[in-house]
Structures are given as structure tokens and as C-alpha cells.
Short mmCIF file of C-alpha atoms and ligand atoms in Angstrom, two decimals:
data_model
loop_
_atom_site.label_atom_id
_atom_site.label_comp_id
_atom_site.label_asym_id
_atom_site.label_seq_id
_atom_site.Cartn_x
_atom_site.Cartn_y
_atom_site.Cartn_z
CA MET A 1 0.15 0.38 0.00
CA LEU A 2 1.26 3.39 -0.69
CA ALA A 3 1.73 5.97 2.30
CA LEU A 4 -0.08 8.81 1.89
CA SER A 5 1.46 12.49 3.07
CA THR A 6 -0.72 13.55 5.89
CA ALA A 7 -2.39 16.08 3.66
CA GLN A 8 -3.54 13.85 1.19
CA ALA A 9 -4.74 11.56 4.22
CA ASP A 10 -6.65 14.38 5.33
CA ALA A 11 -8.31 15.25 1.93
CA LEU A 12 -9.06 11.58 1.68
CA LEU A 13 -10.81 12.01 5.07
CA ASP A 14 -12.61 15.30 4.13
CA GLN A 15 -13.98 13.87 1.12
CA GLY A 16 -15.29 11.11 2.85
CA LYS A 17 -16.95 13.00 5.77
CA GLN A 18 -18.70 14.80 2.89
CA ILE A 19 -19.87 12.00 1.40
CA TYR A 20 -20.77 10.65 5.07
CA THR A 21 -23.01 13.83 5.62
CA GLN A 22 -24.36 15.15 2.42
CA GLY A 23 -24.72 11.95 0.25
CA VAL A 24 -24.04 11.67 -3.82
CA SER A 25 -26.27 12.05 -6.62
CA GLY A 26 -29.51 12.84 -4.73
CA THR A 27 -29.09 9.25 -2.53
CA PRO A 28 -29.87 9.85 1.13
CA ALA A 29 -26.69 10.73 2.95
CA CYS A 30 -25.16 8.10 5.25
CA VAL A 31 -25.40 9.93 8.51
CA THR A 32 -29.42 9.76 8.40
CA CYS A 33 -29.34 6.16 9.02
CA HIS A 34 -25.69 5.21 10.26
CA GLY A 35 -25.63 8.20 12.31
CA ALA A 36 -23.71 11.73 13.03
CA ARG A 37 -20.93 9.69 14.80
CA GLY A 38 -21.34 6.42 12.59
CA GLU A 39 -23.09 4.61 15.64
CA GLY A 40 -25.83 3.03 13.75
CA SER A 41 -29.39 2.11 15.28
CA ALA A 42 -29.65 -1.08 16.43
CA ALA A 43 -33.45 -0.45 16.96
CA ALA A 44 -33.65 0.14 13.29
CA ASN A 45 -31.04 -2.49 12.42
CA PHE A 46 -28.66 -0.18 10.65
CA PRO A 47 -25.53 -1.57 11.67
CA TYR A 48 -22.96 1.09 13.07
CA LEU A 49 -19.55 1.77 10.78
CA ALA A 50 -17.42 3.34 13.46
CA GLY A 51 -13.96 1.69 13.67
CA GLN A 52 -14.80 -1.04 11.58
CA GLY A 53 -12.00 -1.55 9.02
CA GLY A 54 -11.67 0.47 6.08
CA ALA A 55 -11.13 -2.72 3.70
CA TYR A 56 -14.13 -4.24 5.05
CA LEU A 57 -16.25 -1.22 4.63
CA GLU A 58 -15.00 -0.78 0.97
CA GLU A 59 -15.85 -4.37 0.14
CA GLN A 60 -19.16 -4.38 1.75
CA LEU A 61 -19.80 -1.37 -0.34
CA LYS A 62 -18.75 -2.65 -3.86
CA ALA A 63 -20.63 -6.28 -2.70
CA LEU A 64 -23.91 -4.08 -2.40
CA ALA A 65 -23.39 -2.43 -5.42
CA ASP A 66 -22.98 -5.07 -7.39
CA GLY A 67 -25.88 -7.61 -5.61
CA SER A 68 -23.63 -10.16 -4.70
CA ARG A 69 -24.54 -9.01 -0.76
CA GLN A 70 -28.50 -8.32 -1.14
CA ASN A 71 -30.00 -5.66 0.03
CA PRO A 72 -32.64 -3.29 -1.28
CA ILE A 73 -31.84 0.00 0.87
CA MET A 74 -28.13 -0.11 0.48
CA LYS A 75 -28.29 -1.02 -3.11
CA PRO A 76 -28.95 1.97 -4.91
CA ILE A 77 -27.09 4.01 -2.03
CA ALA A 78 -24.00 2.15 -2.90
CA SER A 79 -24.06 1.94 -6.73
CA ALA A 80 -24.13 5.55 -6.75
CA LEU A 81 -20.81 5.83 -5.19
CA SER A 82 -17.64 5.37 -7.80
CA GLU A 83 -14.65 3.44 -6.62
CA PRO A 84 -12.82 6.20 -5.39
CA GLN A 85 -16.02 7.56 -3.53
CA ARG A 86 -16.55 4.26 -1.67
CA HIS A 87 -13.07 4.24 -0.52
CA ALA A 88 -12.99 7.58 0.69
CA VAL A 89 -16.31 7.19 2.94
CA ALA A 90 -15.10 4.00 4.13
CA THR A 91 -11.85 5.51 5.43
CA TYR A 92 -14.11 7.98 6.76
CA ALA A 93 -15.98 5.65 8.65
CA ALA A 94 -13.30 3.28 9.79
CA SER A 95 -11.76 6.40 11.19
CA LEU A 96 -14.36 7.45 14.13
CA PRO A 97 -14.19 5.98 17.16
CA ARG A 98 -16.27 2.87 18.09
CA PRO A 99 -19.56 3.18 19.61
CA TRP A 100 -18.79 1.19 22.78
CA ASN A 101 -15.17 0.83 25.10
CA ALA A 102 -13.36 -1.48 23.05
CA ALA A 103 -11.05 -2.54 26.61
CA GLN A 104 -13.95 -2.72 28.95
CA LEU A 105 -15.85 -5.15 26.56
CA ALA A 106 -12.77 -7.36 25.75
CA ALA A 107 -12.62 -7.94 29.53
CA LYS A 108 -16.12 -9.46 29.18
CA ALA A 109 -14.55 -12.10 27.33
CA GLN A 110 -15.50 -15.55 29.03
CA THR A 111 -13.37 -18.40 28.73
CA TYR A 112 -15.64 -20.93 30.70
CA PRO A 113 -19.04 -19.98 29.65
CA ASP A 114 -22.35 -21.37 31.26
CA GLY A 115 -22.43 -24.55 29.52
CA LYS A 116 -26.39 -24.16 29.56
CA ASP A 117 -26.06 -20.52 28.01
CA THR A 118 -26.15 -22.16 23.90
CA GLY A 119 -24.81 -18.04 22.70
CA ALA A 120 -22.06 -17.21 25.25
CA TRP A 121 -20.62 -20.63 24.76
CA LEU A 122 -20.67 -20.75 21.21
CA ALA A 123 -19.10 -17.40 21.14
CA ASN A 124 -16.44 -18.30 23.17
CA ARG A 125 -16.08 -21.97 22.90
CA GLY A 126 -17.56 -22.84 19.10
CA ASP A 127 -19.21 -26.28 18.47
CA TRP A 128 -16.69 -28.63 17.35
CA SER A 129 -19.16 -31.11 16.90
CA LYS A 130 -19.84 -28.92 13.70
CA GLN A 131 -16.34 -27.93 12.84
CA VAL A 132 -17.35 -24.18 13.83
CA PRO A 133 -14.51 -22.50 15.62
CA ALA A 134 -15.44 -20.03 18.52
CA CYS A 135 -16.43 -17.01 16.86
CA THR A 136 -14.04 -14.67 19.47
CA GLN A 137 -11.18 -16.34 17.58
CA CYS A 138 -11.61 -14.07 14.11
CA HIS A 139 -13.70 -11.40 15.97
CA ALA A 140 -11.84 -11.29 19.17
CA ALA A 141 -12.68 -11.06 22.74
CA GLY A 142 -15.72 -9.29 23.46
CA GLY A 143 -16.48 -9.19 19.71
CA ILE A 144 -14.83 -5.92 19.19
CA GLY A 145 -13.11 -6.99 15.45
CA VAL A 146 -9.20 -7.89 14.98
CA GLY A 147 -7.80 -5.53 12.00
CA SER A 148 -9.30 -4.50 8.39
CA GLN A 149 -10.71 -7.79 7.46
CA PHE A 150 -12.19 -9.16 10.84
CA PRO A 151 -15.27 -6.86 11.82
CA ALA A 152 -16.59 -5.93 15.05
CA ILE A 153 -19.95 -7.35 15.68
CA ALA A 154 -20.54 -6.93 19.68
CA GLY A 155 -23.59 -4.52 19.66
CA LEU A 156 -24.98 -5.25 16.02
CA SER A 157 -28.48 -5.67 16.53
CA LYS A 158 -29.67 -9.10 16.78
CA THR A 159 -31.94 -8.94 13.69
CA TYR A 160 -29.24 -7.52 11.80
CA ILE A 161 -26.85 -10.61 12.72
CA ILE A 162 -29.37 -13.30 11.74
CA GLU A 163 -30.32 -11.61 8.76
CA GLN A 164 -26.43 -11.82 7.50
CA PHE A 165 -26.63 -15.69 8.68
CA ASN A 166 -29.67 -16.10 6.59
CA LEU A 167 -27.84 -14.16 3.57
CA TRP A 168 -25.18 -16.33 3.92
CA ARG A 169 -27.14 -19.42 3.84
CA HIS A 170 -28.87 -18.87 0.82
CA ASP A 171 -25.72 -17.52 -1.15
CA GLN A 172 -26.77 -13.68 -0.87
CA ARG A 173 -23.88 -12.84 0.63
CA PRO A 174 -20.21 -13.20 -0.05
CA ALA A 175 -19.43 -16.07 2.11
CA GLY A 176 -15.80 -14.14 3.41
CA PRO A 177 -12.19 -15.22 2.82
CA GLY A 178 -12.39 -18.81 2.69
CA GLN A 179 -15.34 -19.34 2.47
CA VAL A 180 -15.40 -18.98 6.33
CA MET A 181 -18.79 -17.40 7.27
CA GLY A 182 -20.95 -19.09 4.57
CA ASN A 183 -19.56 -22.39 5.78
CA ILE A 184 -20.13 -21.18 9.38
CA ALA A 185 -23.89 -20.21 9.00
CA LYS A 186 -24.68 -23.21 6.87
CA ARG A 187 -23.41 -25.37 9.72
CA LEU A 188 -25.30 -23.99 12.68
CA ALA A 189 -28.74 -24.84 13.42
CA GLU A 190 -31.33 -21.59 13.41
CA PRO A 191 -31.47 -21.64 17.34
CA GLN A 192 -27.56 -21.60 17.65
CA ILE A 193 -27.81 -18.50 15.05
CA GLU A 194 -30.39 -17.24 17.16
CA ALA A 195 -28.78 -17.76 20.33
CA VAL A 196 -24.97 -16.13 19.44
CA ALA A 197 -27.14 -13.27 17.50
CA THR A 198 -28.46 -12.69 20.98
CA TYR A 199 -25.01 -13.07 22.84
CA PHE A 200 -23.41 -10.04 20.91
CA ALA A 201 -26.35 -8.29 20.74
CA GLY A 202 -26.31 -7.84 23.94
CA LEU A 203 -22.72 -7.59 24.65
CA PRO A 204 -21.87 -3.73 24.98
CA GLN A 205 -25.18 -3.36 27.26
CA ALA A 206 -23.96 -6.01 29.73
CA ALA A 207 -20.33 -4.62 29.81
CA VAL A 208 -20.61 -1.22 30.31
CA PRO A 209 -22.94 1.73 29.67
CA GLN A 210 -23.02 3.31 25.77
CA ALA A 211 -19.57 4.74 25.82
CA SER A 212 -21.83 8.55 25.78
CA GLY A 213 -20.42 11.75 24.28
CA ALA A 214 -17.53 9.91 21.97
CA THR A 215 -17.19 12.76 19.52
CA PRO A 216 -15.13 11.84 16.17
C1 HEC B 1 -31.71 4.41 4.21
C2 HEC B 1 -31.22 4.10 5.41
C3 HEC B 1 -29.62 3.61 4.77
C4 HEC B 1 -28.84 5.03 4.39
C5 HEC B 1 -29.15 6.49 3.70
C6 HEC B 1 -27.24 4.38 4.25
N1 HEC B 1 -27.20 3.27 4.75
FE1 HEC B 1 -25.49 1.86 4.71
N2 HEC B 1 -27.06 0.45 5.45
C7 HEC B 1 -28.41 0.27 5.67
C8 HEC B 1 -28.82 -0.58 6.17
C9 HEC B 1 -30.38 -1.12 6.53
C10 HEC B 1 -27.67 -1.80 5.91
C11 HEC B 1 -28.11 -3.19 6.64
C12 HEC B 1 -28.17 -4.21 5.59
C13 HEC B 1 -28.40 -5.53 5.57
O1 HEC B 1 -29.13 -6.24 6.48
O2 HEC B 1 -27.42 -6.37 4.89
C14 HEC B 1 -26.74 -1.23 5.97
C15 HEC B 1 -25.51 -1.55 5.80
C16 HEC B 1 -24.11 -0.97 5.14
C17 HEC B 1 -22.70 -1.41 4.92
C18 HEC B 1 -22.70 -2.81 5.51
C19 HEC B 1 -22.04 -2.45 7.00
C20 HEC B 1 -21.61 -4.10 7.57
O3 HEC B 1 -21.26 -3.78 8.88
O4 HEC B 1 -21.33 -4.77 6.94
C21 HEC B 1 -21.77 -0.24 4.97
C22 HEC B 1 -20.36 -0.73 4.59
C23 HEC B 1 -23.08 0.94 4.27
N3 HEC B 1 -24.37 0.42 4.77
C24 HEC B 1 -22.32 1.79 4.36
C25 HEC B 1 -23.29 3.33 3.95
C26 HEC B 1 -22.84 4.37 3.16
C27 HEC B 1 -21.18 4.69 3.17
C28 HEC B 1 -23.85 5.13 3.14
C29 HEC B 1 -23.96 6.27 2.73
C30 HEC B 1 -23.35 6.63 1.18
C31 HEC B 1 -24.86 4.41 3.54
N4 HEC B 1 -24.50 3.09 3.97
C32 HEC B 1 -26.28 5.23 3.21
C33 HEC B 1 -29.33 1.73 5.86
C34 HEC B 1 -28.59 2.87 5.12
C1 HEC B 2 -12.12 -18.31 11.26
C2 HEC B 2 -12.95 -16.65 11.38
C3 HEC B 2 -13.96 -16.45 11.54
C4 HEC B 2 -14.75 -16.84 12.45
C5 HEC B 2 -14.54 -18.38 13.48
C6 HEC B 2 -16.19 -16.69 12.82
N1 HEC B 2 -16.21 -15.56 11.55
FE1 HEC B 2 -17.88 -14.03 11.51
N2 HEC B 2 -16.79 -12.92 10.12
C7 HEC B 2 -15.44 -13.52 9.87
C8 HEC B 2 -14.85 -12.44 8.49
C9 HEC B 2 -13.65 -12.75 7.96
C10 HEC B 2 -16.23 -11.85 8.28
C11 HEC B 2 -16.33 -10.78 7.33
C12 HEC B 2 -16.54 -11.47 6.16
C13 HEC B 2 -16.47 -10.34 4.91
O1 HEC B 2 -15.38 -9.95 4.85
O2 HEC B 2 -17.14 -10.69 3.95
C14 HEC B 2 -16.85 -11.61 9.24
C15 HEC B 2 -18.26 -11.04 9.17
C16 HEC B 2 -19.07 -11.45 10.34
C17 HEC B 2 -20.54 -10.94 10.43
C18 HEC B 2 -20.70 -9.36 9.46
C19 HEC B 2 -20.72 -8.46 10.31
C20 HEC B 2 -21.37 -7.04 9.96
O3 HEC B 2 -21.33 -5.72 10.23
O4 HEC B 2 -22.10 -7.41 9.08
C21 HEC B 2 -21.20 -10.99 11.37
C22 HEC B 2 -22.29 -10.73 12.04
C23 HEC B 2 -20.29 -12.39 11.85
N3 HEC B 2 -18.92 -12.72 11.29
C24 HEC B 2 -20.71 -13.43 12.86
C25 HEC B 2 -19.92 -14.33 13.47
C26 HEC B 2 -20.54 -15.28 14.34
C27 HEC B 2 -21.63 -15.15 15.55
C28 HEC B 2 -19.53 -16.34 14.35
C29 HEC B 2 -19.66 -17.17 15.71
C30 HEC B 2 -20.72 -18.29 15.58
C31 HEC B 2 -18.29 -16.13 13.43
N4 HEC B 2 -18.88 -15.02 12.97
C32 HEC B 2 -17.27 -16.48 13.57
C33 HEC B 2 -14.43 -14.45 10.40
C34 HEC B 2 -15.04 -14.98 10.99
#
């Protein structure tokens, strides 16, 4: 990757911020649904974008535009963005502070969860009878994400998480590097998916009150 000068990096963030707050080609601005700080809305099933890896976000915008990830709301919006615009807005969203306190959330990781709590068990231990590793092996302790390819999943809404699994089960979202999420989604039973979605959706509330007043 080419190193950007500070001025170039600032210009990219400015361009991204403009797209984020004003939209392009008459499509609604990102801020309308994903929030002023990229925090999303769990109640409305709009995922947070703040602090997700730039490469991940850019890849999702590409898939939403070409329809390999199916979503009727995002399709026209992602399609209106040029490749450089996708890069700029993804870079901007990635630069925003996460909507929760990552250190406190990571400290919530349970090495030995209650075996009766299917969601906590799957998240932290996996289901090796189905060759499903612990979610936290890739999404980090507390589901806070790793690097630019493994998105954070803590605090996404339960409905949104289940919807993503359904997309993978029906080949309506790219399966991820090495088919990883496609395989996992197809191996787990519906009650397992529901349980693990409930676990990650509730994690930030369980760990800490929502980080308030975080400004970009
Ligand atoms: C009208 C509401 C709305 C607007 C405006 C909107 N989005 Fe979205 N966005 C959504 C919804 C709903 C989803 C979840 C789609 C799904 O369920 O797969 C989403 C998903 C995404 C995702 C995938 C996130 C992830 O974690 O995988 C990205 C990236 C994204 N939007 C970026 C943008 C950008 C950039 C803009 C502005 C150019 C924008 N969105 C404008 C509603 C909106
Ligand atoms: C071997 C690594 C790996 C494991 C294990 C794993 N994931 Fe993932 N997950 C990924 C990758 C990589 C992506 C990004 C996919 C992409 O780039 O399209 C992802 C994406 C996701 C997303 C989409 C996030 C968003 O914002 O749309 C959800 C939800 C998710 N995983 C949940 C889970 C759950 C729940 C488990 C455990 C049952 C799990 N993952 C286990 C690697 C993994």
C-alpha cells in the first residue's frame, strides 16, 4: 500500500466526511441512517460503521453495489458511489471512534461460559461437533473485531446478525475470505444462530453503559 502524506490523508478524510454527511447523486446521506458518529441504530437494524476496518467496509460497499450482497436499501446508495468515493467514505467511517468501550468489552470475554448458555458457549468456545470455531477466535474477545478484515460484531442488533446469517445460508452475501462465514452459517442450526446473535447484540450493554459523548 502507498503511504499517503498527511495532507493527502486529510483530503481523503474530508472527501469521505462530505459523502457521509451529504450523500451523492441525490441518494440519502449515510448520516441519516448510520448516525452522526457512525454509531448506527440497533433499534432500526442499521449497523454501526464507526471503527470498522476500512478494507472491510469498502468490500461490503462493492458487494452491495454489484448485488453479490443483497439489500434493497443499500443497493441504490452503494451503486451511486464511484470506486474512489467508496474508498473515501469507508476510510472516513473507519476513522470514527467505536460506539462502545473496546477495552471493557474485551475484558468481558468468558473463557469458561455457562454450558447451558448456548450463545455464550458458541461465541467463546465454538461447536466443534460441527467444525465451528469460537466466534471470538476471529472477531476477538468481546467481539470487538481484529484489524481491517475481521469486523466487530458486538452490539449489532440481533435482527441484523440473524439476517446476515440468512443471507450467507442462501448465498446472498459473499461467504467471506476462505468461505468462512458461509460455511459457519450453513453448519449452525437456527436456534444456535439465534442464541449467538442474542449474545453479541447484548454484549455492550452487559459490559458497560454505551460510551457517551464520543465525538469524531
Ligand atoms: C436509508 C438508510 C441508509 C442509508 C441512507 C445508508 N445506509 Fe448503509 N445500511 C443500511 C442498512 C439497512 C444496512 C444493513 C443491510 C443489511 O441488512 O445487509 C446498511 C449497511 C451498510 C454497510 C455494511 C455494514 C457492515 O457492517 O457490513 C455499509 C458499509 C454501509 N451501509 C455504508 C453506507 C454508506 C457509506 C452510506 C452513504 C453513502 C450509507 N450506508 C447510507 C441503511 C442505510
Ligand atoms: C475463522 C474466522 C471467523 C470465525 C470463526 C467467525 N467469523 Fe464472523 N466473520 C469473519 C470474517 C472474515 C467476516 C467478514 C466477511 C467479509 O469480509 O465478507 C465475518 C463477518 C461476520 C459478520 C458480519 C458483520 C457485519 O457487520 O455485517 C457477523 C455478524 C459474524 N461474522 C458473526 C460471527 C459469529 C456469530 C461467529 C461464531 C458463530 C463468527 N462470526 C465466527 C470471520 C470469522
